[in-house]
């Protein structure tokens, strides 16, 4: 399986700003659902087919990981069939886990299915240290023996026990890993203070579609009965990517344009759509579409990232970028990942007026006009944000970090072009034309 975008290392994104985006764009399937669902397929007693699967580097990497364990993965358009019955190994290769933290999500299903898993610790990444202590503590409480040797987690359990587990931190990954592990436990596992992101709900629904018994009796609580045989009866369709949809909504709003994001789930985007309204954007949600009306100069606002249903950290760089040209002073507080402001110095180089104080960015957009520059994006959402900055800026902006973008946005350049953006891929050493001429 190869990356549909080809070589990403030597290429950069060139955006010429000043055009108002308009028209329609359709959201792809959610990356952050696809990854845990592909891992969960390990639990099934036969092949599993997922539809609405985005063709992304991260999705290809997780398939590569399952293949390295012996599974078979086959794409047919947007549908992916995984046959886990040929898995013979339970040791995830470091090269793949290093490439993508979500690889750690194979731990729970391997442990549940085979009673044993070896997965390297994923370590930090460009948005923060991101420990996995909560995943491991919960598995330990369920009877897993956890050992660390040379950076690898060895987890073993003859039989996991259903227990009452309270998460100290609301973690998407820990909730997902432990729900999958609980499939192999004796009795009922009760999980409290779970993450409630739509992608967690999608995993629960997928497991139920395979025959799992998972109850969601109250807020942030899951009750999982272990030991049932899991088998697929019909293909399962992954939910739309709310972060991709939100990125396009912000891109359209940033240019003052009007347009529709189709095939999204408006209920998953309320935190963003409320903010857009506060910023002065006219907006209508109907069925699976969200339509923005063209807007004038936007207004400043306050944003605080929080676990769902709060404002998503994965849209923080994009909305902060839009606020660099909004009238007044905005305060954006990042409370999920401490290092998610790596893009701020790049925005400042384009003329943004931002001061960072601890985990808050204070953005004064009064009278600001961004100017194109060569900039670096250090992570997936950072590159998306810099692209939005390029759309808002006068002249050309060259964004390096295309390799990050293809991990999480399907057909991003083509979708932006479809909305009327002046955007293309160029050599990473491209010299910008005079932006002030
Ligand atoms: N945390 C701990 N200990 C743990 C687990 C998490 O301290 O054992 C902390 C993290 O360091 C972080 C917070 O808890 O400060 C929340 O992290 P969480 O575990 O919820 O994040 P994740 O599961 O590693 C997923 C998404 C991220 C998204 C976050 C938050 C996937 C594959 N990744 O990560 O997506 O930002 O939830 O919503 O689902 C992205 O798509 O760009 C991305 C980074």
Coordinates of C-alpha atoms and ligand atoms in Angstrom, one line a residue:
X1 CA 0.0 0.0 0.0
X2 CA 1.5 3.3 -0.9
X3 CA 0.7 6.9 -0.1
X4 CA -1.5 8.3 -2.9
X5 CA 0.3 11.7 -2.6
X6 CA 3.7 10.1 -3.6
X7 CA 6.9 11.6 -2.2
X8 CA 6.1 14.3 0.4
X9 CA 9.5 15.1 1.6
X10 CA 10.7 17.4 -1.1
X11 CA 7.5 19.2 -1.6
X12 CA 5.9 22.2 0.0
X13 CA 2.5 23.9 -0.3
X14 CA 2.3 27.2 -2.1
X15 CA -0.7 29.3 -1.4
X16 CA -1.5 32.7 -3.0
X17 CA -3.8 34.6 -0.7
X18 CA -6.6 37.0 -1.2
X19 CA -9.2 34.8 -2.9
X20 CA -12.6 34.2 -1.2
X21 CA -13.4 30.5 -1.0
X22 CA -16.8 29.4 -2.2
X23 CA -18.7 26.3 -3.3
X24 CA -18.9 22.9 -1.7
X25 CA -16.5 20.4 -0.2
X26 CA -17.3 16.9 1.2
X27 CA -15.8 15.6 4.5
X28 CA -13.9 12.3 4.4
X29 CA -14.2 9.5 7.0
X30 CA -12.6 10.4 10.4
X31 CA -8.9 9.6 10.8
X32 CA -9.3 9.3 14.6
X33 CA -12.1 6.8 14.2
X34 CA -10.4 4.8 11.5
X35 CA -7.2 4.2 13.5
X36 CA -8.9 2.6 16.6
X37 CA -11.4 0.7 14.5
X38 CA -8.7 -0.9 12.4
X39 CA -6.9 -1.9 15.7
X40 CA -10.2 -3.2 17.0
X41 CA -10.5 -5.5 14.0
X42 CA -7.9 -7.7 15.7
X43 CA -10.6 -8.8 18.1
X44 CA -12.9 -10.2 15.4
X45 CA -13.1 -13.9 14.6
X46 CA -13.3 -13.3 10.9
X47 CA -12.7 -10.6 8.3
X48 CA -14.0 -7.1 9.0
X49 CA -14.9 -4.5 6.3
X50 CA -14.9 -0.8 7.1
X51 CA -16.3 1.8 4.7
X52 CA -15.8 5.6 4.4
X53 CA -12.1 4.9 5.3
X54 CA -9.9 7.9 4.4
X55 CA -6.8 7.1 2.4
X56 CA -4.2 8.8 4.7
X57 CA -0.6 8.1 5.7
X58 CA -1.7 7.3 9.3
X59 CA -4.3 4.8 8.1
X60 CA -1.7 3.1 5.8
X61 CA 0.8 3.0 8.7
X62 CA -1.7 1.3 11.0
X63 CA -2.5 -1.3 8.3
X64 CA 1.2 -1.8 7.8
X65 CA 1.5 -2.5 11.5
X66 CA -1.3 -5.1 11.5
X67 CA 0.3 -6.7 8.4
X68 CA 3.6 -6.9 10.2
X69 CA 1.7 -9.0 12.8
X70 CA 0.3 -11.3 10.1
X71 CA -3.1 -9.7 9.3
X72 CA -4.2 -9.1 5.8
X73 CA -5.5 -5.6 4.7
X74 CA -7.0 -4.8 1.4
X75 CA -8.4 -1.4 0.1
X76 CA -11.1 -1.2 -2.5
X77 CA -11.8 2.5 -3.0
X78 CA -12.9 3.8 0.3
X79 CA -13.5 0.4 1.8
X80 CA -11.0 -1.6 3.7
X81 CA -11.1 -5.3 4.6
X82 CA -8.9 -6.6 7.4
X83 CA -8.5 -10.3 8.0
X84 CA -7.1 -10.7 11.5
X85 CA -7.4 -14.5 11.5
X86 CA -3.8 -14.9 10.1
X87 CA -2.2 -12.9 13.0
X88 CA 0.7 -14.9 14.4
X89 CA 2.8 -12.2 16.2
X90 CA 2.0 -9.8 19.0
X91 CA 5.1 -7.6 18.9
X92 CA 4.6 -4.2 17.3
X93 CA 7.7 -2.9 15.4
X94 CA 9.3 0.2 16.9
X95 CA 9.6 1.8 13.5
X96 CA 5.9 1.9 13.1
X97 CA 5.0 2.9 16.6
X98 CA 7.6 5.7 16.4
X99 CA 6.0 7.0 13.2
X100 CA 2.5 7.2 14.8
X101 CA 1.5 7.3 18.4
X102 CA -1.9 5.8 17.7
X103 CA -0.1 2.5 17.0
X104 CA -0.2 2.1 20.8
X105 CA -3.9 1.3 20.4
X106 CA -3.0 -2.3 19.3
X107 CA -2.0 -3.1 22.9
X108 CA -5.5 -3.5 24.3
X109 CA -6.9 -5.7 21.4
X110 CA -3.7 -7.9 21.3
X111 CA -3.8 -8.4 25.0
X112 CA -7.5 -9.3 24.9
X113 CA -7.2 -11.7 22.0
X114 CA -3.9 -13.4 22.7
X115 CA -3.2 -12.7 26.4
X116 CA 0.1 -11.1 25.4
X117 CA 1.4 -7.9 23.6
X118 CA 4.7 -6.2 23.1
X119 CA 4.4 -2.6 22.1
X120 CA 7.2 0.0 22.2
X121 CA 6.4 3.2 24.3
X122 CA 5.5 5.8 21.8
X123 CA 7.4 8.7 23.5
X124 CA 6.7 12.4 22.9
X125 CA 5.8 14.2 19.7
X126 CA 5.6 17.7 18.4
X127 CA 2.5 18.6 20.4
X128 CA 3.8 17.4 23.8
X129 CA 5.0 14.5 25.9
X130 CA 1.7 12.5 25.7
X131 CA 2.3 9.8 28.2
X132 CA 0.3 6.5 28.3
X133 CA 0.4 6.0 32.0
X134 CA -3.5 5.9 32.2
X135 CA -3.7 3.1 29.6
X136 CA -1.2 1.0 31.6
X137 CA -2.6 1.7 35.0
X138 CA -6.1 0.7 33.9
X139 CA -4.8 -2.5 32.3
X140 CA -2.9 -3.3 35.4
X141 CA -6.0 -2.9 37.5
X142 CA -7.7 -5.5 35.2
X143 CA -5.0 -8.0 36.1
X144 CA -2.4 -7.4 33.3
X145 CA 1.2 -7.7 34.3
X146 CA 3.1 -4.8 32.8
X147 CA 6.9 -4.8 32.3
X148 CA 9.2 -2.3 30.6
X149 CA 12.3 -3.6 28.8
X150 CA 14.4 -1.4 26.5
X151 CA 11.6 1.0 25.9
X152 CA 9.1 -1.8 25.1
X153 CA 5.9 -2.5 27.1
X154 CA 5.4 -6.2 27.7
X155 CA 1.8 -6.8 28.8
X156 CA 0.6 -10.2 29.7
X157 CA -2.6 -11.7 31.3
X158 CA -3.8 -15.3 31.3
X159 CA -7.2 -13.7 31.7
X160 CA -8.1 -10.1 32.2
X161 CA -10.7 -9.4 35.0
X162 CA -13.6 -7.1 34.6
X163 CA -13.0 -4.4 37.2
X164 CA -14.2 -0.9 38.1
X165 CA -11.7 1.5 36.6
X166 CA -11.6 5.3 37.1
X167 CA -9.6 7.3 34.6
X168 CA -7.7 10.2 36.4
X169 CA -7.5 12.0 33.1
X170 CA -10.1 12.2 30.3
X171 CA -8.1 10.4 27.6
X172 CA -9.4 9.4 24.2
X173 CA -6.6 6.8 23.6
X174 CA -6.8 5.3 27.2
X175 CA -10.6 4.9 26.9
X176 CA -10.3 3.3 23.5
X177 CA -7.4 0.9 24.5
X178 CA -9.1 -0.2 27.7
X179 CA -12.6 -0.7 26.1
X180 CA -10.9 -3.0 23.5
X181 CA -8.9 -4.8 26.2
X182 CA -12.2 -5.3 28.2
X183 CA -13.6 -7.3 25.3
X184 CA -11.3 -10.1 26.5
X185 CA -11.9 -9.8 30.2
X186 CA -14.0 -12.1 32.4
X187 CA -17.1 -10.3 33.6
X188 CA -18.1 -6.7 33.3
X189 CA -15.6 -3.8 33.2
X190 CA -17.0 -0.5 34.4
X191 CA -15.1 2.5 33.1
X192 CA -15.6 5.9 34.7
X193 CA -14.5 9.4 33.6
X194 CA -14.2 8.1 30.0
X195 CA -13.6 10.4 27.0
X196 CA -16.8 11.1 25.2
X197 CA -15.4 12.1 21.8
X198 CA -17.5 11.0 18.8
X199 CA -14.6 8.8 17.8
X200 CA -14.9 6.9 21.1
X201 CA -18.6 6.5 20.5
X202 CA -17.8 5.2 17.0
X203 CA -15.5 2.5 18.4
X204 CA -18.2 1.5 20.8
X205 CA -20.8 1.3 18.0
X206 CA -18.4 -0.6 15.8
X207 CA -17.8 -3.2 18.6
X208 CA -21.5 -3.5 19.2
X209 CA -22.0 -4.1 15.5
X210 CA -19.6 -7.1 15.9
X211 CA -21.7 -8.4 18.8
X212 CA -20.2 -6.7 21.8
X213 CA -22.3 -5.9 24.9
X214 CA -21.4 -2.3 25.9
X215 CA -23.7 -0.1 27.9
X216 CA -23.5 3.6 28.2
X217 CA -25.6 4.1 31.3
X218 CA -24.5 7.6 32.3
X219 CA -22.3 10.5 31.6
X220 CA -18.7 9.4 31.0
X221 CA -19.4 5.8 32.1
X222 CA -19.1 2.6 30.0
X223 CA -20.0 -0.9 31.1
X224 CA -18.3 -3.6 29.0
X225 CA -19.1 -7.3 29.1
X226 CA -16.1 -9.4 28.1
X227 CA -15.7 -12.8 26.6
X228 CA -18.3 -12.6 23.8
X229 CA -17.3 -13.8 20.3
X230 CA -17.1 -10.9 17.9
X231 CA -17.9 -11.4 14.2
X232 CA -19.0 -9.0 11.5
X233 CA -22.3 -9.4 9.7
X234 CA -22.2 -6.3 7.5
X235 CA -19.7 -3.6 6.6
X236 CA -19.4 -0.7 9.1
X237 CA -19.2 2.9 7.9
X238 CA -16.8 5.3 9.8
X239 CA -18.2 8.7 10.9
X240 CA -17.3 11.9 9.1
X241 CA -14.1 13.7 10.1
X242 CA -15.2 16.6 12.3
X243 CA -11.8 18.1 12.4
X244 CA -11.4 18.0 8.6
X245 CA -14.9 19.5 8.3
X246 CA -14.0 22.2 10.9
X247 CA -10.8 23.0 9.1
X248 CA -12.7 23.7 5.9
X249 CA -15.3 25.8 7.7
X250 CA -12.6 27.9 9.3
X251 CA -10.8 28.2 5.9
X252 CA -13.9 29.5 4.2
X253 CA -14.7 31.9 7.1
X254 CA -11.1 33.1 7.1
X255 CA -11.4 34.4 3.5
X256 CA -14.8 36.0 4.1
X257 CA -16.3 33.5 1.6
X258 CA -19.5 31.5 1.7
X259 CA -19.7 27.8 1.1
X260 CA -21.0 24.4 2.2
X261 CA -19.2 21.5 3.9
X262 CA -21.2 18.4 2.9
X263 CA -21.3 14.9 4.4
X264 CA -20.4 16.1 7.9
X265 CA -22.1 15.6 11.2
X266 CA -23.2 19.1 12.5
X267 CA -23.9 17.7 16.0
X268 CA -20.2 16.9 16.4
X269 CA -19.2 20.5 15.5
X270 CA -21.4 22.5 17.8
X271 CA -18.4 24.0 19.8
X272 CA -17.0 25.3 16.6
X273 CA -20.2 26.5 15.0
X274 CA -21.1 28.4 18.2
X275 CA -17.7 30.1 18.1
X276 CA -18.1 31.0 14.4
X277 CA -21.5 32.6 15.2
X278 CA -19.9 34.6 18.0
X279 CA -17.3 35.8 15.5
X280 CA -20.0 37.1 13.2
X281 CA -20.3 34.3 10.7
X282 CA -23.8 33.5 9.4
X283 CA -24.3 29.7 9.4
X284 CA -26.9 27.1 8.7
X285 CA -26.8 23.4 9.5
X286 CA -29.2 21.1 7.6
X287 CA -29.0 17.3 7.5
X288 CA -25.3 16.5 6.9
X289 CA -24.4 20.0 5.5
X290 CA -23.1 23.1 7.1
X291 CA -23.4 26.3 5.0
X292 CA -21.6 29.5 5.8
X293 CA -22.8 32.9 4.5
X294 CA -20.1 35.3 3.3
X295 CA -18.9 37.5 6.1
X296 CA -17.2 40.8 6.7
X297 CA -14.4 41.4 9.2
X298 CA -14.7 38.9 12.0
X299 CA -14.9 39.6 15.7
X300 CA -12.5 38.5 18.4
X301 CA -13.6 35.8 20.8
X302 CA -12.4 33.6 23.7
X303 CA -11.6 29.9 23.0
X304 CA -10.6 27.2 25.6
X305 CA -9.8 23.8 24.3
X306 CA -11.4 21.0 26.3
X307 CA -12.3 17.3 25.9
X308 CA -15.5 16.8 23.9
X309 CA -18.1 18.4 23.9
X310 CA -15.7 21.3 24.5
X311 CA -13.8 23.1 21.8
X312 CA -11.4 20.5 20.2
X313 CA -7.6 21.0 20.6
X314 CA -7.3 19.7 17.0
X315 CA -9.0 22.9 15.7
X316 CA -7.1 25.3 18.0
X317 CA -4.2 26.2 15.6
X318 CA -6.8 26.8 12.8
X319 CA -9.1 29.1 14.8
X320 CA -6.2 31.0 16.4
X321 CA -5.0 31.7 12.8
X322 CA -8.4 33.0 11.8
X323 CA -8.4 35.2 14.9
X324 CA -5.2 36.9 13.8
X325 CA -7.3 39.2 11.6
X326 CA -10.4 39.4 13.7
X327 CA -11.3 42.8 15.1
X328 CA -10.3 43.1 18.8
X329 CA -8.4 40.9 21.3
X330 CA -8.9 37.2 21.4
X331 CA -7.7 34.8 24.1
X332 CA -7.1 31.2 23.1
X333 CA -6.3 28.8 26.0
X334 CA -4.9 25.4 25.3
X335 CA -5.7 23.0 28.1
X336 CA -5.2 19.6 26.4
X337 CA -1.7 19.6 24.9
X338 CA 0.8 22.0 26.4
X339 CA 3.0 22.3 23.3
X340 CA 0.4 23.0 20.7
X341 CA 1.5 26.6 20.1
X342 CA 4.6 25.7 18.0
X343 CA 3.1 27.5 15.0
X344 CA 2.7 30.9 16.8
X345 CA 6.2 32.2 15.8
X346 CA 5.5 31.3 12.2
X347 CA 2.2 33.4 12.3
X348 CA 4.1 36.3 13.8
X349 CA 6.6 36.2 10.9
X350 CA 3.5 36.7 8.7
X351 CA 2.6 39.8 10.7
X352 CA 0.2 38.4 13.3
X353 CA 0.1 40.3 16.7
X354 CA 0.3 37.5 19.3
X355 CA 1.7 37.2 22.8
X356 CA 1.9 33.8 24.4
X357 CA 1.4 33.7 28.2
X358 CA 1.8 30.1 29.5
X359 CA -0.9 28.1 27.9
X360 CA -2.8 31.1 26.4
X361 CA -2.3 33.0 23.2
X362 CA -3.4 36.6 23.3
X363 CA -4.2 37.6 19.7
X364 CA -4.9 41.2 18.7
X365 CA -6.3 41.2 15.2
X366 CA -7.2 44.9 15.1
X367 CA -5.9 46.4 11.8
X368 CA -3.7 43.4 11.0
X369 CA -3.1 42.2 7.5
X370 CA -1.0 39.0 7.1
X371 CA 1.7 39.0 4.5
X372 CA 2.9 35.8 2.8
X373 CA 6.3 34.3 3.9
X374 CA 8.1 30.9 3.9
X375 CA 6.9 29.1 7.0
X376 CA 7.2 25.7 8.7
X377 CA 4.4 23.5 10.0
X378 CA 5.6 21.2 12.7
X379 CA 2.5 18.9 13.1
X380 CA -0.6 18.0 11.2
X381 CA -2.9 20.7 12.5
X382 CA -0.1 23.3 12.5
X383 CA 0.3 22.8 8.7
X384 CA -3.5 23.1 8.2
X385 CA -3.4 26.3 10.2
X386 CA -0.5 27.7 8.1
X387 CA -2.4 27.0 5.0
X388 CA -5.3 29.0 6.3
X389 CA -2.9 31.8 7.1
X390 CA -1.7 31.6 3.5
X391 CA -5.3 32.0 2.2
X392 CA -5.7 35.1 4.4
X393 CA -2.3 36.7 3.5
X394 CA -1.3 39.1 0.9
X395 CA 0.9 37.4 -1.7
X396 CA 2.5 34.0 -1.7
X397 CA 3.1 31.7 1.4
X398 CA 5.3 28.6 1.2
X399 CA 4.4 26.0 3.8
X400 CA 6.9 23.3 4.6
X401 CA 5.6 20.2 6.3
X402 CA 3.4 18.6 3.6
X403 CA 4.4 15.2 5.1
X404 CA 2.4 16.0 8.3
X405 CA -0.6 17.1 6.3
X406 CA -1.0 13.8 4.3
X407 CA -1.1 12.0 7.6
X408 CA -4.5 13.4 8.4
X409 CA -6.2 15.2 5.4
X410 CA -7.4 13.3 2.4
X411 CA -7.0 15.1 -1.0
X412 CA -6.5 18.4 0.9
X413 CA -5.0 20.3 -2.0
X414 CA -7.7 19.1 -4.5
X415 CA -10.4 19.9 -2.0
X416 CA -9.0 23.4 -1.4
X417 CA -8.7 23.9 -5.2
X418 CA -12.4 22.9 -5.4
X419 CA -13.3 25.7 -3.1
X420 CA -11.4 28.1 -5.4
X421 CA -8.1 28.4 -3.4
X422 CA -5.0 29.3 -5.3
X423 CA -2.9 26.4 -3.9
X424 CA -0.4 23.9 -5.4
X425 CA 2.5 21.8 -4.5
X426 CA 6.0 23.0 -5.4
X427 CA 9.6 22.1 -4.6
X428 CA 10.4 22.9 -0.9
X429 CA 13.1 25.3 -2.0
X430 CA 10.7 27.4 -4.2
X431 CA 11.6 31.1 -3.9
X432 CA 8.6 33.3 -3.2
X433 CA 7.8 36.1 -5.5
X434 CA 8.0 39.6 -4.0
X435 CA 5.0 39.8 -1.7
X436 CA 5.0 43.6 -1.4
X437 CA 5.2 44.5 -5.0
Ligands
LIG1 N1 -2.6 11.8 28.9 C1 -1.9 11.4 30.0 N2 -1.8 10.1 30.2 C2 -2.3 9.1 29.5 C3 -3.1 9.5 28.3 C4 -3.2 10.9 28.1 O1 -1.4 12.3 30.7 O2 -2.2 7.9 29.7 C5 -2.8 13.3 28.6 C6 -2.2 13.7 27.3 O3 -0.8 14.0 27.4 C7 -3.0 14.9 26.9 C8 -4.4 14.5 27.4 O4 -4.2 13.5 28.4 O5 -2.5 16.0 27.6 C9 -5.4 14.0 26.4 O6 -4.8 13.1 25.6 P1 -5.6 11.9 24.9 O7 -5.1 10.6 25.4 O8 -7.0 12.2 24.9 O9 -5.1 12.0 23.4 P2 -4.7 10.9 22.3 O10 -5.7 9.7 22.5 O11 -3.3 10.6 22.4 C10 -6.4 11.7 20.5 C11 -6.3 12.1 19.1 C12 -5.6 13.5 19.0 C13 -6.3 14.5 19.8 C14 -6.5 14.0 21.2 C15 -7.4 14.9 22.1 C16 -6.2 10.0 17.9 C17 -5.4 9.0 17.1 N3 -5.6 11.1 18.3 O12 -5.0 11.6 21.0 O13 -5.5 13.8 17.6 O14 -5.7 15.7 19.8 O15 -7.1 12.7 21.2 O16 -8.6 15.1 21.5 O17 -7.4 9.8 18.2 C18 -4.8 14.9 15.7 O18 -5.6 14.3 15.0 O19 -4.1 15.9 15.2 C19 -4.5 14.5 17.0 C20 -3.4 14.9 17.7

